[in-house]
mmCIF file of C-alpha atoms and ligand atoms in Angstrom:
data_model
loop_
_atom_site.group_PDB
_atom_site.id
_atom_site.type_symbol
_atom_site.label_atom_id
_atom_site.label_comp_id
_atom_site.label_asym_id
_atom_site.label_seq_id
_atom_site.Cartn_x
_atom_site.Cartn_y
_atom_site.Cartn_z
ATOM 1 C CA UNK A 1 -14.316 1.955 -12.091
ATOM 2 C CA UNK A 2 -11.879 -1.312 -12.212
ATOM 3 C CA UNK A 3 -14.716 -4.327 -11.147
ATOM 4 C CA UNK A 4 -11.558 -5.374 -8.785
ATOM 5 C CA UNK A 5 -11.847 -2.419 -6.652
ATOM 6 C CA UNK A 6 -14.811 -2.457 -4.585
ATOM 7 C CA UNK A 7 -15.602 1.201 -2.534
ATOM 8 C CA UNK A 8 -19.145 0.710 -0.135
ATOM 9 C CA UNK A 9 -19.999 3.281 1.872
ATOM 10 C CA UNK A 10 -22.511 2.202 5.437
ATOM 11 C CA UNK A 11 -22.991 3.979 8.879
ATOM 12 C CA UNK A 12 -19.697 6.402 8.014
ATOM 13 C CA UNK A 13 -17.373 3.644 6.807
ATOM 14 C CA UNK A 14 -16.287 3.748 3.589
ATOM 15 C CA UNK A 15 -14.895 0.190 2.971
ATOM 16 C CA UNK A 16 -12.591 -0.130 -0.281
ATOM 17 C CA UNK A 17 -11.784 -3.362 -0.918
ATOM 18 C CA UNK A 18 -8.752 -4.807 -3.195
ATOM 19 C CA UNK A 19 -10.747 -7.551 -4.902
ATOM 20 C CA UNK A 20 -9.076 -9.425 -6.729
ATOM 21 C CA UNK A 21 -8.044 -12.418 -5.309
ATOM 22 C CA UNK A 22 -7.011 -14.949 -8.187
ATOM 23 C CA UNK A 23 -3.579 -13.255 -8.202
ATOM 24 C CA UNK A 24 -3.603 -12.460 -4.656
ATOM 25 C CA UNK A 25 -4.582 -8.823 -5.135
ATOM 26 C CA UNK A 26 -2.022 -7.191 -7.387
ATOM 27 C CA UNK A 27 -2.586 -4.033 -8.132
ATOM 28 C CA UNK A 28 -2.751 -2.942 -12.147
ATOM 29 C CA UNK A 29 -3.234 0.511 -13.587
ATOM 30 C CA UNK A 30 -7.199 0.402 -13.811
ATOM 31 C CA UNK A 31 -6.885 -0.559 -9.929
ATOM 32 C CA UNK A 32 -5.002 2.381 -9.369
ATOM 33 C CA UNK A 33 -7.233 4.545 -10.813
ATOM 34 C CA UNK A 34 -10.532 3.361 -9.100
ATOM 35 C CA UNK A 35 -8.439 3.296 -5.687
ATOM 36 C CA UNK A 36 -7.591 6.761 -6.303
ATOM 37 C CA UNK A 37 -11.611 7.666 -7.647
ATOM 38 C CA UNK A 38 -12.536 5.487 -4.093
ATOM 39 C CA UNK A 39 -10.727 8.212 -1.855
ATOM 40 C CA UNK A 40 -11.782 11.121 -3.530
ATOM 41 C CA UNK A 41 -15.124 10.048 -3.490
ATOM 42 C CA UNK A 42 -14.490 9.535 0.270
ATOM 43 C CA UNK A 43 -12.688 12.529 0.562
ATOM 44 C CA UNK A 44 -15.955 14.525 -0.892
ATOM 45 C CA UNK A 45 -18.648 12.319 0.762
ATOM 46 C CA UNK A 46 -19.374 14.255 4.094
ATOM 47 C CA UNK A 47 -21.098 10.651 5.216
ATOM 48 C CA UNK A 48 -17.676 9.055 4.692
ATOM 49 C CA UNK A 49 -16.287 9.551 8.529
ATOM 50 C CA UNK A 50 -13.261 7.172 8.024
ATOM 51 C CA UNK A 51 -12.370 4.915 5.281
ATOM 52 C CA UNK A 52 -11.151 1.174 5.740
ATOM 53 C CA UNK A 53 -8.694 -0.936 2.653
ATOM 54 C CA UNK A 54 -8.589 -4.435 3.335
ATOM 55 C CA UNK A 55 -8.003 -7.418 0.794
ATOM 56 C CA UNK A 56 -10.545 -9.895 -0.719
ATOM 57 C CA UNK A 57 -9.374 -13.254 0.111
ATOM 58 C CA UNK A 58 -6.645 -14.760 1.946
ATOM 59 C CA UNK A 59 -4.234 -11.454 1.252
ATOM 60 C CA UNK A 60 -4.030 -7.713 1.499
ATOM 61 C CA UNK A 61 -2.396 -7.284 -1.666
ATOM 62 C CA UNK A 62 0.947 -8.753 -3.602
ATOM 63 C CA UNK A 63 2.024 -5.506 -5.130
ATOM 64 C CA UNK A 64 1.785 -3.740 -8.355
ATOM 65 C CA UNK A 65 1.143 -6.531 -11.390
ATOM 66 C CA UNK A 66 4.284 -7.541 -12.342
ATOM 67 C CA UNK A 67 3.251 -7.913 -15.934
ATOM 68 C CA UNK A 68 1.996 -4.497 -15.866
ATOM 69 C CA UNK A 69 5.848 -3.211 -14.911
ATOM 70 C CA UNK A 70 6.969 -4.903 -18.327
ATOM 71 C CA UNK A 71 4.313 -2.410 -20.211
ATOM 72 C CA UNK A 72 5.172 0.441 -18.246
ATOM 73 C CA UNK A 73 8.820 -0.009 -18.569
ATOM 74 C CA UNK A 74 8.111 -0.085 -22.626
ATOM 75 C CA UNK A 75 6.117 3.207 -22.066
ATOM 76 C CA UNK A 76 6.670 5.116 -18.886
ATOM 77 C CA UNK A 77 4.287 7.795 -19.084
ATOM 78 C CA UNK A 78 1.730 4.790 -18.210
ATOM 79 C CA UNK A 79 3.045 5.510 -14.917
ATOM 80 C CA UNK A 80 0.592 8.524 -14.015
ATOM 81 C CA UNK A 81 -2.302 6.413 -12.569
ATOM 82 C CA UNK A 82 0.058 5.401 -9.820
ATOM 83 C CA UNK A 83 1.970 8.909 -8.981
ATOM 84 C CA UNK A 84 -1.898 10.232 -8.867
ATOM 85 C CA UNK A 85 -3.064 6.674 -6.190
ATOM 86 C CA UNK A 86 -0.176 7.712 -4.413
ATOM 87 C CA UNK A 87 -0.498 11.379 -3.976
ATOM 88 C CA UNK A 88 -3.951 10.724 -3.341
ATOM 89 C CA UNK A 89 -3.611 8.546 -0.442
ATOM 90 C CA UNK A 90 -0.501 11.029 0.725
ATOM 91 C CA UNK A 91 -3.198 13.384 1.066
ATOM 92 C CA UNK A 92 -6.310 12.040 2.195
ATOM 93 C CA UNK A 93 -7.728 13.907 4.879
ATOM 94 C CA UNK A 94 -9.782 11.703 6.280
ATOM 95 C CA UNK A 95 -8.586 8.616 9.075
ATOM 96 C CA UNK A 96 -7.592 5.675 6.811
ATOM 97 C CA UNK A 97 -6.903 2.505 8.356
ATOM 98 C CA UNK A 98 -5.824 -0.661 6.652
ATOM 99 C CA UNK A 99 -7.019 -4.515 7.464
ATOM 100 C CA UNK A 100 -4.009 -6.780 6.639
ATOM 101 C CA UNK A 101 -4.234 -10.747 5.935
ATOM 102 C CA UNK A 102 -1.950 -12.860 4.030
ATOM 103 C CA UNK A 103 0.779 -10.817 2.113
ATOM 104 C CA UNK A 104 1.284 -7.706 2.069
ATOM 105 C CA UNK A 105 3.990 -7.132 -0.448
ATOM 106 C CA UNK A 106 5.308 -3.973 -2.462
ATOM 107 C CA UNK A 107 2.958 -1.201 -2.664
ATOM 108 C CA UNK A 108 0.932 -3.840 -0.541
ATOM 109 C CA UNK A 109 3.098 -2.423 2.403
ATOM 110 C CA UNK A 110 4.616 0.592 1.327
ATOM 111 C CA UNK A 111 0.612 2.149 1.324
ATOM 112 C CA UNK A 112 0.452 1.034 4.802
ATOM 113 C CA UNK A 113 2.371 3.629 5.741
ATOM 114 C CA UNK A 114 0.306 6.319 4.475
ATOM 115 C CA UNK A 115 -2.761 4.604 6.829
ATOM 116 C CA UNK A 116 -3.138 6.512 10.711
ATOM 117 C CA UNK A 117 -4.212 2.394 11.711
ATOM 118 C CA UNK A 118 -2.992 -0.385 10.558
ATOM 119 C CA UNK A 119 -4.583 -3.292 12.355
ATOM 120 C CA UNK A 120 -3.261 -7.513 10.956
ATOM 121 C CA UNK A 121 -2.963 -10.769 11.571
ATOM 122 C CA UNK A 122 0.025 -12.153 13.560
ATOM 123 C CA UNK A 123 1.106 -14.169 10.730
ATOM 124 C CA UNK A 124 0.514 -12.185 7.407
ATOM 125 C CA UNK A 125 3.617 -11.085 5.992
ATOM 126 C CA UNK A 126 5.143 -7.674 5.041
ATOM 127 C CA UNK A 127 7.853 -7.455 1.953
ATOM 128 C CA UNK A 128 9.585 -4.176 0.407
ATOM 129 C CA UNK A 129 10.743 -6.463 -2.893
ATOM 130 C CA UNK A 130 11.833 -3.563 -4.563
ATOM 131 C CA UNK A 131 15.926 -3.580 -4.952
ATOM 132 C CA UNK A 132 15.356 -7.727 -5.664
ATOM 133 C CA UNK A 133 13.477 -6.089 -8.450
ATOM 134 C CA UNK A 134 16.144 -4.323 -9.666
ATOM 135 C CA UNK A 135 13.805 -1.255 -8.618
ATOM 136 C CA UNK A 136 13.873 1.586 -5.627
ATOM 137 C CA UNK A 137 11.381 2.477 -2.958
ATOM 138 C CA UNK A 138 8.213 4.131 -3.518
ATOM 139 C CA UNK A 139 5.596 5.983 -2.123
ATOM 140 C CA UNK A 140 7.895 7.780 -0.036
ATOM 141 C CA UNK A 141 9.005 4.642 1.857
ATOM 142 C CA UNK A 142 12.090 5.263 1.885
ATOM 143 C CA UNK A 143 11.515 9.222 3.789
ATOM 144 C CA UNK A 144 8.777 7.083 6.019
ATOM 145 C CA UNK A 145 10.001 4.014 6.772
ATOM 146 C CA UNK A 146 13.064 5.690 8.599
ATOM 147 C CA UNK A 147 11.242 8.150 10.889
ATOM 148 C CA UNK A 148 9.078 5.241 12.041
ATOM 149 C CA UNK A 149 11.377 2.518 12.789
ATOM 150 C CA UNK A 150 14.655 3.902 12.482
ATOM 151 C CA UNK A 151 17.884 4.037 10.117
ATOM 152 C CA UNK A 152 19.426 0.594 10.227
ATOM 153 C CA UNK A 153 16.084 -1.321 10.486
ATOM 154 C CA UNK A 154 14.670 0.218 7.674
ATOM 155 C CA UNK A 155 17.634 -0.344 5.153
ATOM 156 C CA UNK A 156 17.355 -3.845 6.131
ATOM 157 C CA UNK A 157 13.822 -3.725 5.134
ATOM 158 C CA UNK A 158 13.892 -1.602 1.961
ATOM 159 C CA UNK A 159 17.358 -2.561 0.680
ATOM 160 C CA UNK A 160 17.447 -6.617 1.501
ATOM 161 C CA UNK A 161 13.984 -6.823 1.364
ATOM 162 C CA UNK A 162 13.272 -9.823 3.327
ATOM 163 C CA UNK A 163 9.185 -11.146 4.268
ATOM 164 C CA UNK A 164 8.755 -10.358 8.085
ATOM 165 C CA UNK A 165 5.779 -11.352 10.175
ATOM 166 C CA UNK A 166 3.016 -8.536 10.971
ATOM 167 C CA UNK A 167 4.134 -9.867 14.820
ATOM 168 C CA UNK A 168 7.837 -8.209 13.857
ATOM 169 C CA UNK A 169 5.680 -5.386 11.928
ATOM 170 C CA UNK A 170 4.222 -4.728 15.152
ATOM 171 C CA UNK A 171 7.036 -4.647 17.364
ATOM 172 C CA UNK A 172 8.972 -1.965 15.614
ATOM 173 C CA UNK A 173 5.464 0.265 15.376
ATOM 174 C CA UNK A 174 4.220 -0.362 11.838
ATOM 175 C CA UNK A 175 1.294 -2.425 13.161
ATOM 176 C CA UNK A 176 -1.123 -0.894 15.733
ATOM 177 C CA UNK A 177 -2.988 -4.158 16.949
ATOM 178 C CA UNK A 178 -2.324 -7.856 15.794
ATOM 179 C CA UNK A 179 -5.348 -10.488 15.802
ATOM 180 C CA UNK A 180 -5.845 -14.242 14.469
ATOM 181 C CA UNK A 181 -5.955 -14.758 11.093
ATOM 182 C CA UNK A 182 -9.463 -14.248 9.534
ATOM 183 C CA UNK A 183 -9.939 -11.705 12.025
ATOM 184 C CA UNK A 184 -8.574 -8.216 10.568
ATOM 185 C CA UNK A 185 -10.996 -6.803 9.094
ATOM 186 C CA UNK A 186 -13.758 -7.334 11.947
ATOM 187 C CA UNK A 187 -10.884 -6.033 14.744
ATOM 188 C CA UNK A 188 -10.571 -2.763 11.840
ATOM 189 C CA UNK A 189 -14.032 -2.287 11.703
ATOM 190 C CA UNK A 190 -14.018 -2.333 15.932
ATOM 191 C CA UNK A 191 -11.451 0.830 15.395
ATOM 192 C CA UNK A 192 -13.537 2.371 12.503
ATOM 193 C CA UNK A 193 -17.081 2.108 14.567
ATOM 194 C CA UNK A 194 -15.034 3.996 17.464
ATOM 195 C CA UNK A 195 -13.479 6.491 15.292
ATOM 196 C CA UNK A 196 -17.077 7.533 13.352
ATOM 197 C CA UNK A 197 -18.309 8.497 16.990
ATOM 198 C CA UNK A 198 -15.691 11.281 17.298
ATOM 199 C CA UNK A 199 -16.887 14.811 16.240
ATOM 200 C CA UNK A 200 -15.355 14.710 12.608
ATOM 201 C CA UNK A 201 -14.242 18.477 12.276
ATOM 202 C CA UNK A 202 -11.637 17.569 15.482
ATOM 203 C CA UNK A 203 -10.808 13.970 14.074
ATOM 204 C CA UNK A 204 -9.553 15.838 10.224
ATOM 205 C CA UNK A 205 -7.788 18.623 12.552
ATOM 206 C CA UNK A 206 -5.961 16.268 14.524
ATOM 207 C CA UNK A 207 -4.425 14.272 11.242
ATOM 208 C CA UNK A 208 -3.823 17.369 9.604
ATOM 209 C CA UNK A 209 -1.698 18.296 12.405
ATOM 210 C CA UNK A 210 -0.281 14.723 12.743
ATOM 211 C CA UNK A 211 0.892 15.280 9.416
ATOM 212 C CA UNK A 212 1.931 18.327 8.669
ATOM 213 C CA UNK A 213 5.348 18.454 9.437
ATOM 214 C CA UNK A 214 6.331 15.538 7.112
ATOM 215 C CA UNK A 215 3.595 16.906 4.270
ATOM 216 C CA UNK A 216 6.047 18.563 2.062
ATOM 217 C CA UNK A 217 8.911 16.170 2.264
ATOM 218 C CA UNK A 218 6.448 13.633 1.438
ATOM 219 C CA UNK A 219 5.543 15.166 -1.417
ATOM 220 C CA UNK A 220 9.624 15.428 -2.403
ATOM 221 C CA UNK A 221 9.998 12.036 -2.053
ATOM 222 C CA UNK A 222 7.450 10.641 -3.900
ATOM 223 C CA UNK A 223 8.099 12.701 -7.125
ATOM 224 C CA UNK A 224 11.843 11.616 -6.503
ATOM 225 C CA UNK A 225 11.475 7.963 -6.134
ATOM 226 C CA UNK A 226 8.877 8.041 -9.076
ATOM 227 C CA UNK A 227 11.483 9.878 -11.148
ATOM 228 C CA UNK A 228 14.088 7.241 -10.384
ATOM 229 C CA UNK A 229 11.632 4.201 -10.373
ATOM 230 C CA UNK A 230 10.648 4.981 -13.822
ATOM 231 C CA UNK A 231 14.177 5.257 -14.684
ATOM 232 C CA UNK A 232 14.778 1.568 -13.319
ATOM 233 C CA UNK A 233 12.231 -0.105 -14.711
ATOM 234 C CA UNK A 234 14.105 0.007 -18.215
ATOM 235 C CA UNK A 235 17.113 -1.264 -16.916
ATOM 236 C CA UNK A 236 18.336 -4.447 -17.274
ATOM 237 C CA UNK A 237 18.354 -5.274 -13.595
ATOM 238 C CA UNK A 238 14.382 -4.977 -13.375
ATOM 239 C CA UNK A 239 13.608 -6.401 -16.524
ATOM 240 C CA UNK A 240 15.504 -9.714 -15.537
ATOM 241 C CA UNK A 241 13.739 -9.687 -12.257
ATOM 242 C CA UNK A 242 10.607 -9.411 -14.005
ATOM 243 C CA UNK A 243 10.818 -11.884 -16.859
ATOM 244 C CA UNK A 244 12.122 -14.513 -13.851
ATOM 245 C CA UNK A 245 8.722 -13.948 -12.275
ATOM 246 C CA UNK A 246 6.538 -13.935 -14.931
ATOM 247 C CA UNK A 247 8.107 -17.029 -16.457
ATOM 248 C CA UNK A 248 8.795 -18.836 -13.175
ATOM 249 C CA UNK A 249 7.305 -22.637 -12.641
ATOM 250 C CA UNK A 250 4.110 -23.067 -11.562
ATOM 251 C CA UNK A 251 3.469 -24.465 -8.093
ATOM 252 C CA UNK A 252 0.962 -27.000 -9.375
HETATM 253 N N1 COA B 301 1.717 -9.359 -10.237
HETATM 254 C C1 COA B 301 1.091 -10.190 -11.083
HETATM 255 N N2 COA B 301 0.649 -11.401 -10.747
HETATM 256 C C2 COA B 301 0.847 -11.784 -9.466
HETATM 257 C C3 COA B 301 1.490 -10.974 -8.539
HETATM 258 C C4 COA B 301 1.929 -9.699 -8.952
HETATM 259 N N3 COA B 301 2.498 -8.828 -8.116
HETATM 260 N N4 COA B 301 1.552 -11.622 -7.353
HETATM 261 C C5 COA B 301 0.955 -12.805 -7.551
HETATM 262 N N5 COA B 301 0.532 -12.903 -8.824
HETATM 263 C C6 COA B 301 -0.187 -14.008 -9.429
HETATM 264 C C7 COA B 301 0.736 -15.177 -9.756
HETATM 265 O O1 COA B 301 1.356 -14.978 -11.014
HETATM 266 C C8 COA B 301 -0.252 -16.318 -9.759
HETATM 267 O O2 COA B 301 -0.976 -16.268 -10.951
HETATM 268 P P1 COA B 301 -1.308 -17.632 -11.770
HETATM 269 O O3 COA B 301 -2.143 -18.439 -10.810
HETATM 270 O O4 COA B 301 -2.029 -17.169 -12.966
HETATM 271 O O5 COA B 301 0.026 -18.262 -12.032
HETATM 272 C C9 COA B 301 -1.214 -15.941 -8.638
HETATM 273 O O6 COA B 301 -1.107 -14.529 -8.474
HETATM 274 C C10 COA B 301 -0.902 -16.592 -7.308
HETATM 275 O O7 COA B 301 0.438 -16.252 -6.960
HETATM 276 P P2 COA B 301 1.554 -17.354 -6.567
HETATM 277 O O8 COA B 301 2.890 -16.758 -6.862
HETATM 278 O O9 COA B 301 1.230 -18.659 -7.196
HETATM 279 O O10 COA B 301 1.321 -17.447 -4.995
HETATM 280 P P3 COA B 301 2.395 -17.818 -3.859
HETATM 281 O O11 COA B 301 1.603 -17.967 -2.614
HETATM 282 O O12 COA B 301 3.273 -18.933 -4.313
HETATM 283 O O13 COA B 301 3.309 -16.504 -3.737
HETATM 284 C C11 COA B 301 3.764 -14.131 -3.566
HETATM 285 C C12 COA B 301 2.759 -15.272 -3.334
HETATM 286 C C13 COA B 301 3.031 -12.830 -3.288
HETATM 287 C C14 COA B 301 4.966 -14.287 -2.646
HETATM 288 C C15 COA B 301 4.262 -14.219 -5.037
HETATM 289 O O14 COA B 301 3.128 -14.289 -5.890
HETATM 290 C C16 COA B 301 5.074 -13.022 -5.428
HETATM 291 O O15 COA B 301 6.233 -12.934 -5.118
HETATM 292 N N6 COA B 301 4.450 -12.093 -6.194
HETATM 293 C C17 COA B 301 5.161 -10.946 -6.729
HETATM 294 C C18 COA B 301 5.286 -9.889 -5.680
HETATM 295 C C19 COA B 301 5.988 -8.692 -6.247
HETATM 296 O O16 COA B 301 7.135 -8.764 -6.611
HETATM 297 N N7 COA B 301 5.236 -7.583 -6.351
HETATM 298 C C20 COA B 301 5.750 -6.362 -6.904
HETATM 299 C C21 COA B 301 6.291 -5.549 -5.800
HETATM 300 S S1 COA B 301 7.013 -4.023 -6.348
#
């Protein structure tokens, strides 16, 4: 397991935790990997009664590691560790909710979608970076994103790609409850304690149901955008957006 993915399991919580805060939690292949050996372990784990991601530090997570997309783009089939994270989390059957501070950018926010909570600070800041990047959607963001806030606002979000506050996030139903910063993953844990006193066997029913209609066109769509992401990743588009970051100034 990747040391920057932390997984503790205590009184039916499984906590996962993104930990690796020096580059505000981006997300590289070995991450991917242990995120994806986190849920299955609290997929199997009949303690685990519902399972809470959150960010070490001041942010949920900046994405996948943009140095990482320069590698994969020179060998695509490096790819798999992140079409298996996101399948995985497509399909957990337990209640997932997510605690969100700071930025949550790229996959950051796109996996937020896959969560039945998502509880954040007012001013921690969602981004969908991906055409910028020369790149599409993933994780089905761009089947989800529509259903759950509608046609027009999600193109704005997916296709400009503008930051937006978690206060906006909230408003148009991607956030369930906002708090103070500092305060999201105590306000999760609130949910989670509440949750792990419902009889489990109803609590899996009820997502199963809540999800089954949009289960096989979730499916599509991730195996579609993954097919096309890959594809983009070599072009010229992404690799400029890329080489900008990686070689940008640094702040101080
Ligand atoms: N991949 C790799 N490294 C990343 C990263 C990412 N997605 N996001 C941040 N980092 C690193 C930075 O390179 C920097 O490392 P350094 O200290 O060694 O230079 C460190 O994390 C801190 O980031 P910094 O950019 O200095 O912080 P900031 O507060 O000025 O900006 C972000 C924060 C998230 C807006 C900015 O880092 C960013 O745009 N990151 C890229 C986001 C992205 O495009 N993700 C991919 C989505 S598909």
């Amino acid at each position: 397991m990747s040391d920057f993915i932390q997984s503790e399991i205590t009184g039916g919580i499984q906590t996962i935790c993104l930990n690796r805060p020096s580059k505000k939690n981006a997300i590289t292949l070995d991450m991917y990997q242990a995120l994806s050996d986190s849920l299955n372990e609290g997929e199997s784990n009949s303690d685990v009664l519902v399972t809470v991601i959150y960010g070490a530090g001041h942010d949920f997570s900046s994405g996948n590691d943009v140095a990482e997309f320069v590698q994969i783009a020179q060998k695509p089939d490096k790819m798999s560790p992140i079409m298996v994270f996101l399948q995985t989390l497509s399909k957990y059957p337990k209640p997932l909710f997510a605690a969100v501070e700071g930025r949550a950018v790229g996959i950051g926010a796109t996996m937020l979608l896959h969560c039945d909570m998502v509880f954040s600070a007012k001013k921690s800041s969602l981004c969908f970076p991906f055409v910028k990047l020369g790149v599409v959607p993933e994780a089905a963001a761009s089947y989800l994103l529509p259903r759950l806030i509608g046609y027009q606002q999600a193109f704005e979000k997916l296709v400009l790609g503008e930051a937006f506050l978690a206060e906006e996030a909230y408003e148009i139903g991607m956030v369930n409850h906002l708090c103070e910063e500092g305060e999201a993953l105590s306000l999760t844990m609130t949910y989670a304690e509440k949750l792990a006193q419902l009889p489990p066997e109803a609590v899996a029913l009820s997502k199963g149901l809540l999800k089954k209609t949009q289960h096989e066109a979730v499916q599509k769509m991730l195996l579609r955008e993954g097919e096309i992401f890959k594809e983009r990743l070599q072009s010229k588009e992404a690799h400029t957006a890329f080489r900008a970051f990686l070689s940008r100034p640094k702040s101080n």
